Structure formats: structure tokens, C-alpha cells
Amino acid sequence: MLSRAQFDQLADAVGAQRVHQPTDAWNRLRTHITPGAPVHRLIARPARATRPATRPRPERQRVEPRVVTHLELRAARRLSARLDALAARVRPDAVHALRIQYEGIAALGTTLPLAVSTWGSDLIVTGRSDPRLGAATRAVLRRADVLFSDCARDVDLANRYGLRAETATAVVPGNFGVPLERFPAPDPALPLRFGLRQAPLVVYPRGVRGFVNHTGFLAAARELVADGVDASFLGVGIDAVAGAEAEIAGRIRCTGQLPLTTMLDVAAASAVTVSPSLADGIPNSVLEGMAGGAIPVCGPLESLRELEHDGAVMVWCDAYDTASIASAVRTALQLAADPANRERNRTLIAERYSTRSALHRVARAYGILVPH
């Protein structure tokens, strides 16, 4: 393992690179790997690495996507040189890039064994968004010795992108597993903390993103409230401006991003989790809701069909259509009223998608990457 000092040294060396969504995966897993496991030292990108304030990144809304891609690829090349210099000093056994764009691209030049993770829309959208980014993505997958993906669909896509036949793969959803040990007991009064009436809680946890229909959720919530449906609706990651017109006192509330501990409180208390996404992997927030017994409402994406195949109780909707989302939420609330359905989802997460259940798959893959 890297020592704390070595980990901090890595953070200082690669601080210019932008932090992407699940960069806490290794920090979480390292606490579960027991002495004697086949992983001795790994180089991983730290969660604390940030871009210095003196070099602000242009806002995406104001910059052409191709310009942003060019800047990101240049940053990855600069990071690559720093990574090589650090590897020469630390002499790690392997490098794990926790995302292809852009950590994996930065690690292309290393001669060390390389593990790469994919998440969400890395391959289904991002890798196709720009020819240069697509070429770099294919190069990373051809170089990878181990591939971790949050859904089986991405392993299939990686093969089409040129993943070598001998590359080991592991499907590990939920940011390397849902941390059930951190889940609180469900609090029926949790809606009151958000100014909502105490009723079955319907949660939209996805924020404002281009590939998730948050406006459809808010419109569906207003439709259901108008129809007298007994539920409270919470939109997480939807700021006051975006959600102001949709809010109804005591019934619909929008809030900004919440700390992980609060999100786990919300997940444990929710009856329904709504994720009307147009492109996705298997979202952590959907799995966390299911860990609390929630019934997910999702767009019928190939990646999410994997949950249904594993036995999840869930409801499909047309993510583009408000009426379809509203109808699916009605059905999900009816399913959530049956404790057996909620327990079925809890059990599925514990057996297949928890950190504990994922650990053996991760350890096996690391054992291939860094053999005894």
C-alpha cells in the first residue's frame, strides 16, 4: 500500500487534474483489504487533488465542447509527465486510473501494470463525443491490463473499443460496492427535516444534468400532488432557481447537493427513487435507494436492465415523458407499500452490490494485476 506520506506526495504531484465522480473508491476499499491480500502497493489518484485557484478551469457553459476537450487532453499530457516522475521515485507495483477521461489517458505512458475503471456514460457518450477523445479512449482500453466497470454493458462496449482479449475484467457497480455498514436505520420522520409532510418519500437524487430529466420529475411530482397521491417529493441537487416554480409547501421540495451522510439518511428513508436518465451506467444513488428498500423508477436503459435481470423490483418509464414518469411513480408507490418488495431490493443489494460482496471480485482482479 502507499503510505499516507506517499499518498500526499501523489496529491501534490497531480493536483492540476480535475476530480471526477467516484474518486473515493480506492479510499473506501483500502479499509477492507485484509493483511496478506494480493495487493501490496498501488498508485491511485487521490480524492483531494484539485486545480490550483490561480489556474481556474473555463466554465463548460461558456466554452465550446471541442475546446474543453482540447484543454483536458493537454492537462492529461501534463499529468502524465508528473505521474511518470512520481512513479520513478515511489516505484509502485501498478497504477489504477479511476476513470478513462482523463486519468486513464494520463496513465497511457506508464510501463507499469494498469487498471482502469469506467463509470456512467464514459463509453456510451463521452468516448463518442469527440474523435480525439474516442481515439484516446480506445488507446487506454488497448493498454489496460485490468478493467473495472459499473455495468456489464461497458465491458461489451470496451471489447468493441479494442480491449485486449487477455485483459481481466470485473463488473463492480456502486463505486466498488454500496457501503451498507454506513447505512443508518430508516427514519420515518425524515421528510420533516426538509419541510415536507410525513408521507412515503419519493426522491430524485440525480441533480441537474444534461442526460437526466429533472424537469420531467418535477412536472410529474406536481401532477401527482394535484391528483391527491399520498407522497412527499424531494429533488436533490436541484437548486432554488431551477426548482422554485415546482415547489409546493409541504409536498415538493428542492435542495442543493447533500453530504454523503445526509444522502444515506435520505436513501434509507425513501420509498421510491426516481432516475429518468437518457444515458447512464448503474447510478450509485439508485443502488443506495434500493439498499434502503426503495423501488427505483428508471428509463429502460440496457445498463439498468441488468438490475431487473438480477431480480430487482423496479418500474420503467419513458424518461422523456412526464405522464409516463408520473404513472411509473404511482406504480412504484404501490409496490413500496408491500414490505416484501422492499426487502427483496435490500437483499439484492446486500448479496450482489454491497462493498462486502464486491470485495472478492476486486481482490481477484488486483491479484491478476499484481501477482504474488
Tab-separated table of N, CA and C in Angstrom, residues 115-116 144-149 163-171 364-366 368-369:
chain	number	residue	atom	x	y	z
A	115	ALA	N	-4.589	-0.729	-14.270
A	115	ALA	CA	-6.019	-0.982	-14.099
A	115	ALA	C	-6.771	0.293	-14.443
A	116	VAL	N	-7.944	0.136	-15.053
A	116	VAL	CA	-8.761	1.279	-15.464
A	116	VAL	C	-10.198	1.019	-15.038
A	144	ALA	N	-4.947	-1.275	-21.162
A	144	ALA	CA	-5.344	-1.735	-19.826
A	144	ALA	C	-5.048	-3.216	-19.616
A	145	ASP	N	-4.571	-3.538	-18.419
A	145	ASP	CA	-4.363	-4.930	-18.017
A	145	ASP	C	-5.555	-5.472	-17.238
A	146	VAL	N	-6.265	-4.580	-16.538
A	146	VAL	CA	-7.481	-4.936	-15.807
A	146	VAL	C	-8.497	-3.829	-16.041
A	147	LEU	N	-9.753	-4.212	-16.284
A	147	LEU	CA	-10.827	-3.242	-16.476
A	147	LEU	C	-11.912	-3.470	-15.434
A	148	PHE	N	-12.221	-2.426	-14.662
A	148	PHE	CA	-13.371	-2.428	-13.758
A	148	PHE	C	-14.469	-1.590	-14.398
A	149	SER	N	-15.703	-2.117	-14.444
A	149	SER	CA	-16.832	-1.358	-14.977
A	149	SER	C	-18.002	-1.451	-14.015
A	163	LEU	N	-10.529	-3.488	-26.410
A	163	LEU	CA	-9.975	-4.126	-25.216
A	163	LEU	C	-9.356	-5.464	-25.599
A	164	ARG	N	-8.145	-5.705	-25.141
A	164	ARG	CA	-7.457	-6.947	-25.496
A	164	ARG	C	-8.168	-8.153	-24.875
A	165	ALA	N	-8.148	-9.267	-25.584
A	165	ALA	CA	-8.846	-10.466	-25.109
A	165	ALA	C	-8.290	-10.954	-23.786
A	166	GLU	N	-6.994	-10.722	-23.550
A	166	GLU	CA	-6.373	-11.213	-22.315
A	166	GLU	C	-6.569	-10.279	-21.132
A	167	THR	N	-7.182	-9.116	-21.342
A	167	THR	CA	-7.404	-8.175	-20.240
A	167	THR	C	-8.454	-8.728	-19.284
A	168	ALA	N	-8.125	-8.765	-18.002
A	168	ALA	CA	-9.078	-9.220	-16.986
A	168	ALA	C	-10.152	-8.153	-16.785
A	169	THR	N	-11.396	-8.581	-16.561
A	169	THR	CA	-12.495	-7.639	-16.350
A	169	THR	C	-13.247	-7.997	-15.078
A	170	ALA	N	-13.820	-6.980	-14.451
A	170	ALA	CA	-14.652	-7.184	-13.264
A	170	ALA	C	-15.773	-6.158	-13.288
A	171	VAL	N	-17.010	-6.625	-13.139
A	171	VAL	CA	-18.165	-5.727	-13.065
A	171	VAL	C	-18.440	-5.453	-11.594
A	364	ARG	N	-9.667	-10.247	-6.540
A	364	ARG	CA	-9.243	-11.201	-7.568
A	364	ARG	C	-8.607	-10.463	-8.751
A	365	ALA	N	-9.223	-9.350	-9.150
A	365	ALA	CA	-8.677	-8.581	-10.274
A	365	ALA	C	-7.335	-7.958	-9.918
A	366	TYR	N	-7.207	-7.431	-8.706
A	366	TYR	CA	-5.921	-6.878	-8.279
A	366	TYR	C	-4.858	-7.975	-8.203
A	368	ILE	N	-4.611	-10.449	-10.206
A	368	ILE	CA	-4.144	-10.641	-11.583
A	368	ILE	C	-3.198	-9.509	-11.973
A	369	LEU	N	-3.544	-8.294	-11.542
A	369	LEU	CA	-2.731	-7.122	-11.883
A	369	LEU	C	-1.358	-7.189	-11.226
